[in-house]
Amino acid sequence: QKEVEQDPGPLSVPEGAIVSLNCTYSNSAFQYFMWYRQYSRKGPELLMYTYSSGNKEDGRFTAQVDKSSKYISLFIRDSQPSDSATYLCAMSAGGGSNYKLTFGKGTLLTVNP
Amino acid sequence: DAGITQSPRHKVTETGTPVTLRCHQTENHRYMYWYRQDPGHGLRLIHYSYGVKDTDKGEVSDGYSVSRSKTEDFLLTLESATSSQTSVYFCAITRGGNTIYFGEGSWLTVV
């Protein structure tokens, strides 16, 4: 079993839809959870950062972490064509050399006008 | 802008030649990383550094070496490039609170 599993999609939705993106993981040491957005031929851009379990909201984006189920989610409300990108989940155990991240393979999202 | 500059941004090189990619940061952060990104594999850690002259291997370090003689520069060297090293290479830094930020990438093609 891979440490981080992410459905690669592709996912295509109409503008204004609610988008749900998910990752599962197997390493119970992970405590820091991130979502990155990557546009084509660009570097990953940090979108959301969460420590341990719970929810975090930032504008149209909500990140959820359920450590008991080893499951994390990113919700995008009122999706826009500019949200079309690849979304990467990432996680780490934190502290010292454990800053290094383990990534999911990414989900390609297209929001159609 | 994460304050990271990668160079070169694009390079085509021949099999067997040495290649060095440079990552320069302007913010004096301790931790720096090199990742590669490939279809079907996602982002994978090659090497990382936790200070000047302090480096360690990641999950795909074979065929790569790194050096960090100054806080601001982290160099990735392919001693003898192979076609399997054709990839996009991203440098990253850790800012406060375990947040990691990436550069814009270096596209390397080995022919």
CSV table of N, CA and C in Angstrom, one decimal, chain A:
chain,number,residue,atom,x,y,z
A,1,GLN,N,0.9,-1.2,0.0
A,1,GLN,CA,0.0,0.0,0.0
A,1,GLN,C,0.9,1.2,0.0
A,2,LYS,N,0.6,2.2,-0.9
A,2,LYS,CA,1.4,3.4,-1.0
A,2,LYS,C,1.0,4.2,0.2
A,3,GLU,N,2.0,5.1,0.6
A,3,GLU,CA,1.8,5.9,1.8
A,3,GLU,C,0.6,6.9,1.7
A,4,VAL,N,0.5,7.5,0.5
A,4,VAL,CA,-0.5,8.5,0.2
A,4,VAL,C,-1.2,8.1,-1.1
A,5,GLU,N,-2.5,7.9,-1.1
A,5,GLU,CA,-3.3,7.6,-2.2
A,5,GLU,C,-4.2,8.8,-2.6
A,6,GLN,N,-4.2,9.1,-3.9
A,6,GLN,CA,-5.1,10.2,-4.4
A,6,GLN,C,-5.6,9.8,-5.7
A,7,ASP,N,-6.9,9.9,-5.9
A,7,ASP,CA,-7.6,9.6,-7.2
A,7,ASP,C,-7.1,10.6,-8.2
A,8,PRO,N,-6.5,10.2,-9.3
A,8,PRO,CA,-5.9,11.1,-10.3
A,8,PRO,C,-6.9,11.8,-11.2
A,9,GLY,N,-8.2,11.4,-11.1
A,9,GLY,CA,-9.2,12.0,-12.0
A,9,GLY,C,-9.0,11.5,-13.4
A,10,PRO,N,-9.2,12.3,-14.4
A,10,PRO,CA,-9.6,13.7,-14.3
A,10,PRO,C,-11.0,14.0,-13.8
A,11,LEU,N,-11.2,15.2,-13.2
A,11,LEU,CA,-12.5,15.6,-12.7
A,11,LEU,C,-12.9,16.8,-13.4
A,12,SER,N,-14.1,16.7,-14.0
A,12,SER,CA,-14.6,17.9,-14.8
A,12,SER,C,-16.0,18.3,-14.2
A,13,VAL,N,-16.1,19.6,-13.9
A,13,VAL,CA,-17.3,20.1,-13.2
A,13,VAL,C,-17.7,21.4,-13.9
A,14,PRO,N,-19.0,21.7,-13.8
A,14,PRO,CA,-19.5,23.0,-14.3
A,14,PRO,C,-19.1,24.1,-13.3
A,15,GLU,N,-19.0,25.3,-13.9
A,15,GLU,CA,-18.7,26.5,-13.0
A,15,GLU,C,-19.8,26.6,-12.0
A,16,GLY,N,-19.4,26.9,-10.8
A,16,GLY,CA,-20.3,27.1,-9.7
A,16,GLY,C,-20.5,25.8,-8.8
A,17,ALA,N,-20.0,24.7,-9.3
A,17,ALA,CA,-20.2,23.5,-8.6
A,17,ALA,C,-19.3,23.4,-7.3
A,18,ILE,N,-19.7,22.6,-6.4
A,18,ILE,CA,-18.8,22.3,-5.2
A,18,ILE,C,-18.0,21.1,-5.6
A,19,VAL,N,-16.7,21.3,-5.4
A,19,VAL,CA,-15.7,20.2,-5.7
A,19,VAL,C,-15.2,19.6,-4.5
A,20,SER,N,-15.1,18.3,-4.5
A,20,SER,CA,-14.5,17.5,-3.3
A,20,SER,C,-13.3,16.7,-3.8
A,21,LEU,N,-12.2,17.0,-3.2
A,21,LEU,CA,-10.9,16.3,-3.5
A,21,LEU,C,-10.5,15.5,-2.3
A,22,ASN,N,-9.9,14.3,-2.4
A,22,ASN,CA,-9.6,13.5,-1.3
A,22,ASN,C,-8.3,12.8,-1.4
A,23,CYS,N,-7.7,12.5,-0.2
A,23,CYS,CA,-6.6,11.6,-0.1
A,23,CYS,C,-6.7,10.7,1.1
A,24,THR,N,-6.2,9.5,1.0
A,24,THR,CA,-6.0,8.7,2.1
A,24,THR,C,-4.5,8.4,2.3
A,25,TYR,N,-4.2,8.0,3.6
A,25,TYR,CA,-2.8,7.8,3.9
A,25,TYR,C,-2.7,6.6,4.9
A,26,SER,N,-1.5,6.1,5.0
A,26,SER,CA,-1.3,4.9,5.8
A,26,SER,C,-0.4,5.2,7.0
A,27,ASN,N,0.4,6.2,7.0
A,27,ASN,CA,1.4,6.5,8.0
A,27,ASN,C,0.8,7.3,9.1
A,28,SER,N,0.6,6.7,10.3
A,28,SER,CA,-0.1,7.4,11.4
A,28,SER,C,0.8,8.5,12.0
A,29,ALA,N,2.1,8.6,11.6
A,29,ALA,CA,2.9,9.6,12.1
A,29,ALA,C,2.7,11.0,11.5
A,30,PHE,N,2.0,11.0,10.3
A,30,PHE,CA,1.7,12.2,9.7
A,30,PHE,C,0.9,13.1,10.6
A,31,GLN,N,1.3,14.4,10.7
A,31,GLN,CA,0.6,15.4,11.5
A,31,GLN,C,0.3,16.7,10.8
A,32,TYR,N,1.0,16.9,9.7
A,32,TYR,CA,0.9,18.2,9.0
A,32,TYR,C,0.4,17.8,7.6
A,33,PHE,N,-0.7,18.5,7.2
A,33,PHE,CA,-1.4,18.2,5.9
A,33,PHE,C,-1.5,19.4,5.1
A,34,MET,N,-1.2,19.3,3.8
A,34,MET,CA,-1.2,20.4,2.9
A,34,MET,C,-1.9,20.1,1.6
A,35,TRP,N,-2.5,21.1,1.0
A,35,TRP,CA,-3.0,21.0,-0.3
A,35,TRP,C,-2.2,22.0,-1.2
A,36,TYR,N,-1.8,21.6,-2.3
A,36,TYR,CA,-1.1,22.4,-3.3
A,36,TYR,C,-1.9,22.5,-4.6
A,37,ARG,N,-1.9,23.6,-5.2
A,37,ARG,CA,-2.5,23.8,-6.5
A,37,ARG,C,-1.3,24.0,-7.5
A,38,GLN,N,-1.4,23.3,-8.6
A,38,GLN,CA,-0.4,23.4,-9.6
A,38,GLN,C,-1.0,23.6,-11.0
A,39,TYR,N,-0.7,24.8,-11.6
A,39,TYR,CA,-1.1,25.1,-12.9
A,39,TYR,C,-0.1,24.5,-13.9
A,40,SER,N,-0.5,24.3,-15.1
A,40,SER,CA,0.3,23.6,-16.1
A,40,SER,C,1.7,24.4,-16.3
A,41,ARG,N,2.8,23.6,-16.2
A,41,ARG,CA,4.1,24.1,-16.4
A,41,ARG,C,4.5,25.2,-15.3
A,42,LYS,N,3.9,25.1,-14.1
A,42,LYS,CA,4.3,25.9,-13.0
A,42,LYS,C,4.6,25.1,-11.8
A,43,GLY,N,5.2,25.7,-10.8
A,43,GLY,CA,5.5,25.1,-9.6
A,43,GLY,C,4.3,24.9,-8.7
A,44,PRO,N,4.3,23.9,-7.8
A,44,PRO,CA,3.1,23.8,-6.9
A,44,PRO,C,3.0,25.0,-6.0
A,45,GLU,N,1.8,25.4,-5.7
A,45,GLU,CA,1.5,26.6,-4.9
A,45,GLU,C,0.7,26.2,-3.7
A,46,LEU,N,1.3,26.5,-2.5
A,46,LEU,CA,0.6,26.1,-1.3
A,46,LEU,C,-0.8,26.8,-1.1
A,47,LEU,N,-1.8,26.0,-1.0
A,47,LEU,CA,-3.2,26.4,-0.9
A,47,LEU,C,-3.7,26.4,0.5
A,48,MET,N,-3.5,25.3,1.2
A,48,MET,CA,-4.1,25.1,2.5
A,48,MET,C,-3.1,24.3,3.3
A,49,TYR,N,-3.1,24.6,4.6
A,49,TYR,CA,-2.1,24.0,5.6
A,49,TYR,C,-2.9,23.7,6.8
A,50,THR,N,-2.9,22.4,7.3
A,50,THR,CA,-3.6,22.1,8.5
A,50,THR,C,-2.7,21.2,9.4
A,51,TYR,N,-2.8,21.5,10.7
A,51,TYR,CA,-2.1,20.6,11.6
A,51,TYR,C,-3.1,19.7,12.4
A,52,SER,N,-2.8,18.4,12.4
A,52,SER,CA,-3.6,17.5,13.1
A,52,SER,C,-5.1,17.4,12.5
A,53,SER,N,-6.0,17.0,13.3
A,53,SER,CA,-7.4,16.8,12.8
A,53,SER,C,-8.2,18.1,12.9
A,54,GLY,N,-9.2,18.2,12.1
A,54,GLY,CA,-10.1,19.4,12.1
A,54,GLY,C,-10.3,20.0,10.8
A,55,ASN,N,-11.0,21.1,10.8
A,55,ASN,CA,-11.3,21.9,9.6
A,55,ASN,C,-10.6,23.2,9.5
A,56,LYS,N,-10.3,23.6,8.3
A,56,LYS,CA,-9.8,25.0,8.1
A,56,LYS,C,-10.4,25.6,6.9
A,57,GLU,N,-10.8,26.8,7.0
A,57,GLU,CA,-11.5,27.5,5.9
A,57,GLU,C,-10.8,28.7,5.5
A,58,ASP,N,-10.7,28.9,4.2
A,58,ASP,CA,-10.0,30.1,3.6
A,58,ASP,C,-10.8,30.5,2.4
A,59,GLY,N,-11.7,31.4,2.5
A,59,GLY,CA,-12.4,31.9,1.3
A,59,GLY,C,-13.3,30.7,0.8
A,60,ARG,N,-13.2,30.4,-0.4
A,60,ARG,CA,-14.0,29.3,-1.0
A,60,ARG,C,-13.4,27.9,-0.7
A,61,PHE,N,-12.3,27.8,-0.1
A,61,PHE,CA,-11.6,26.6,0.2
A,61,PHE,C,-11.8,26.1,1.6
A,62,THR,N,-12.1,24.8,1.8
A,62,THR,CA,-12.1,24.2,3.1
A,62,THR,C,-11.3,22.9,3.1
A,63,ALA,N,-10.4,22.8,4.1
A,63,ALA,CA,-9.6,21.6,4.2
A,63,ALA,C,-10.1,20.9,5.5
A,64,GLN,N,-10.3,19.6,5.3
A,64,GLN,CA,-10.7,18.7,6.5
A,64,GLN,C,-9.7,17.6,6.7
A,65,VAL,N,-9.4,17.3,7.9
A,65,VAL,CA,-8.5,16.2,8.2
A,65,VAL,C,-9.2,15.3,9.3
A,66,ASP,N,-9.3,14.0,9.0
A,66,ASP,CA,-9.8,13.0,9.9
A,66,ASP,C,-8.7,12.0,10.2
A,67,LYS,N,-7.9,12.2,11.2
A,67,LYS,CA,-6.8,11.3,11.5
A,67,LYS,C,-7.2,9.9,11.9
A,68,SER,N,-8.4,9.8,12.5
A,68,SER,CA,-8.8,8.5,12.9
A,68,SER,C,-9.1,7.6,11.7
A,69,SER,N,-9.5,8.2,10.6
A,69,SER,CA,-9.8,7.5,9.3
A,69,SER,C,-8.6,7.6,8.4
A,70,LYS,N,-7.6,8.4,8.7
A,70,LYS,CA,-6.5,8.7,7.8
A,70,LYS,C,-7.0,9.2,6.4
A,71,TYR,N,-7.8,10.2,6.5
A,71,TYR,CA,-8.5,10.7,5.3
A,71,TYR,C,-8.5,12.2,5.4
A,72,ILE,N,-8.1,12.9,4.2
A,72,ILE,CA,-8.1,14.3,4.2
A,72,ILE,C,-8.9,14.7,2.9
A,73,SER,N,-9.5,15.9,3.0
A,73,SER,CA,-10.4,16.4,1.9
A,73,SER,C,-10.1,17.9,1.7
A,74,LEU,N,-10.3,18.3,0.5
A,74,LEU,CA,-10.3,19.7,0.1
A,74,LEU,C,-11.6,20.0,-0.6
A,75,PHE,N,-12.4,21.0,-0.1
A,75,PHE,CA,-13.7,21.4,-0.8
A,75,PHE,C,-13.5,22.7,-1.4
A,76,ILE,N,-14.0,22.9,-2.6
A,76,ILE,CA,-13.9,24.2,-3.3
A,76,ILE,C,-15.4,24.5,-3.6
A,77,ARG,N,-15.8,25.6,-3.0
A,77,ARG,CA,-17.2,26.1,-3.2
A,77,ARG,C,-17.2,27.1,-4.4
A,78,ASP,N,-18.3,27.2,-5.1
A,78,ASP,CA,-18.5,28.1,-6.2
A,78,ASP,C,-17.3,28.1,-7.1
A,79,SER,N,-17.0,26.9,-7.6
A,79,SER,CA,-15.8,26.7,-8.4
A,79,SER,C,-15.8,27.6,-9.6
A,80,GLN,N,-14.6,28.1,-10.0
A,80,GLN,CA,-14.4,29.0,-11.1
A,80,GLN,C,-13.5,28.3,-12.2
A,81,PRO,N,-13.6,28.8,-13.4
A,81,PRO,CA,-12.6,28.2,-14.4
A,81,PRO,C,-11.2,28.4,-14.0
A,82,SER,N,-10.9,29.5,-13.2
A,82,SER,CA,-9.5,29.7,-12.8
A,82,SER,C,-9.0,28.7,-11.8
A,83,ASP,N,-10.0,27.9,-11.3
A,83,ASP,CA,-9.6,26.8,-10.3
A,83,ASP,C,-9.1,25.6,-11.1
A,84,SER,N,-9.2,25.6,-12.4
A,84,SER,CA,-8.7,24.4,-13.2
A,84,SER,C,-7.2,24.3,-13.1
A,85,ALA,N,-6.8,23.1,-12.5
A,85,ALA,CA,-5.4,22.9,-12.2
A,85,ALA,C,-5.3,21.5,-11.6
A,86,THR,N,-4.1,21.1,-11.3
A,86,THR,CA,-3.9,19.8,-10.6
A,86,THR,C,-3.7,20.1,-9.2
A,87,TYR,N,-4.5,19.4,-8.3
A,87,TYR,CA,-4.4,19.6,-6.9
A,87,TYR,C,-3.7,18.4,-6.3
A,88,LEU,N,-2.7,18.7,-5.5
A,88,LEU,CA,-1.8,17.7,-4.8
A,88,LEU,C,-2.0,17.8,-3.3
A,89,CYS,N,-2.3,16.6,-2.7
A,89,CYS,CA,-2.2,16.6,-1.3
A,89,CYS,C,-0.8,16.2,-0.9
A,90,ALA,N,-0.4,16.7,0.3
A,90,ALA,CA,0.9,16.4,0.8
A,90,ALA,C,0.9,16.3,2.4
A,91,MET,N,1.8,15.6,2.9
A,91,MET,CA,1.8,15.4,4.4
A,91,MET,C,3.1,15.1,4.9
A,92,SER,N,3.3,15.4,6.2
A,92,SER,CA,4.6,15.2,6.8
A,92,SER,C,4.4,14.9,8.3
A,93,ALA,N,5.4,14.2,8.9
A,93,ALA,CA,5.4,14.0,10.3
A,93,ALA,C,5.9,15.2,11.1
A,94,GLY,N,6.6,16.2,10.4
A,94,GLY,CA,7.0,17.4,11.0
A,94,GLY,C,8.2,17.3,11.8
A,95,GLY,N,8.8,18.4,12.1
A,95,GLY,CA,9.9,18.5,13.0
A,95,GLY,C,11.2,18.0,12.5
A,96,GLY,N,12.3,18.7,12.5
A,96,GLY,CA,13.6,18.2,12.1
A,96,GLY,C,13.6,17.8,10.7
A,97,SER,N,14.2,16.6,10.4
A,97,SER,CA,14.2,16.2,9.0
A,97,SER,C,12.8,15.7,8.5
A,98,ASN,N,11.8,15.6,9.4
A,98,ASN,CA,10.5,15.2,9.0
A,98,ASN,C,9.7,16.3,8.3
A,99,TYR,N,10.4,17.5,8.1
A,99,TYR,CA,9.7,18.5,7.3
A,99,TYR,C,9.5,18.0,5.8
A,100,LYS,N,10.2,16.9,5.4
A,100,LYS,CA,10.1,16.5,4.0
A,100,LYS,C,8.7,15.9,3.8
A,101,LEU,N,8.1,16.2,2.7
A,101,LEU,CA,6.7,15.9,2.4
A,101,LEU,C,6.6,14.6,1.6
A,102,THR,N,5.5,13.9,1.8
A,102,THR,CA,5.1,12.8,1.0
A,102,THR,C,3.8,13.3,0.2
A,103,PHE,N,3.9,13.1,-1.1
A,103,PHE,CA,2.8,13.7,-1.9
A,103,PHE,C,1.9,12.6,-2.5
A,104,GLY,N,0.6,13.0,-2.7
A,104,GLY,CA,-0.2,12.2,-3.6
A,104,GLY,C,0.1,12.5,-5.0
A,105,LYS,N,-0.4,11.7,-5.9
A,105,LYS,CA,0.0,11.9,-7.3
A,105,LYS,C,-0.8,13.1,-8.0
A,106,GLY,N,-1.8,13.6,-7.3
A,106,GLY,CA,-2.5,14.8,-7.9
A,106,GLY,C,-3.8,14.4,-8.6
A,107,THR,N,-4.7,15.3,-8.5
A,107,THR,CA,-6.0,15.2,-9.2
A,107,THR,C,-6.2,16.3,-10.1
A,108,LEU,N,-6.4,16.0,-11.4
A,108,LEU,CA,-6.5,17.1,-12.4
A,108,LEU,C,-8.0,17.5,-12.4
A,109,LEU,N,-8.2,18.8,-12.2
A,109,LEU,CA,-9.6,19.4,-12.1
A,109,LEU,C,-9.8,20.3,-13.3
A,110,THR,N,-10.9,20.2,-14.0
A,110,THR,CA,-11.3,21.2,-15.0
A,110,THR,C,-12.6,21.7,-14.6
A,111,VAL,N,-12.7,23.1,-14.5
A,111,VAL,CA,-14.0,23.7,-14.3
A,111,VAL,C,-14.5,24.4,-15.6
A,112,ASN,N,-15.6,23.9,-16.1
A,112,ASN,CA,-16.1,24.4,-17.4
A,112,ASN,C,-17.0,25.6,-17.2
A,113,PRO,N,-16.7,26.7,-18.0
A,113,PRO,CA,-17.6,27.9,-18.0
A,113,PRO,C,-19.0,27.5,-18.4
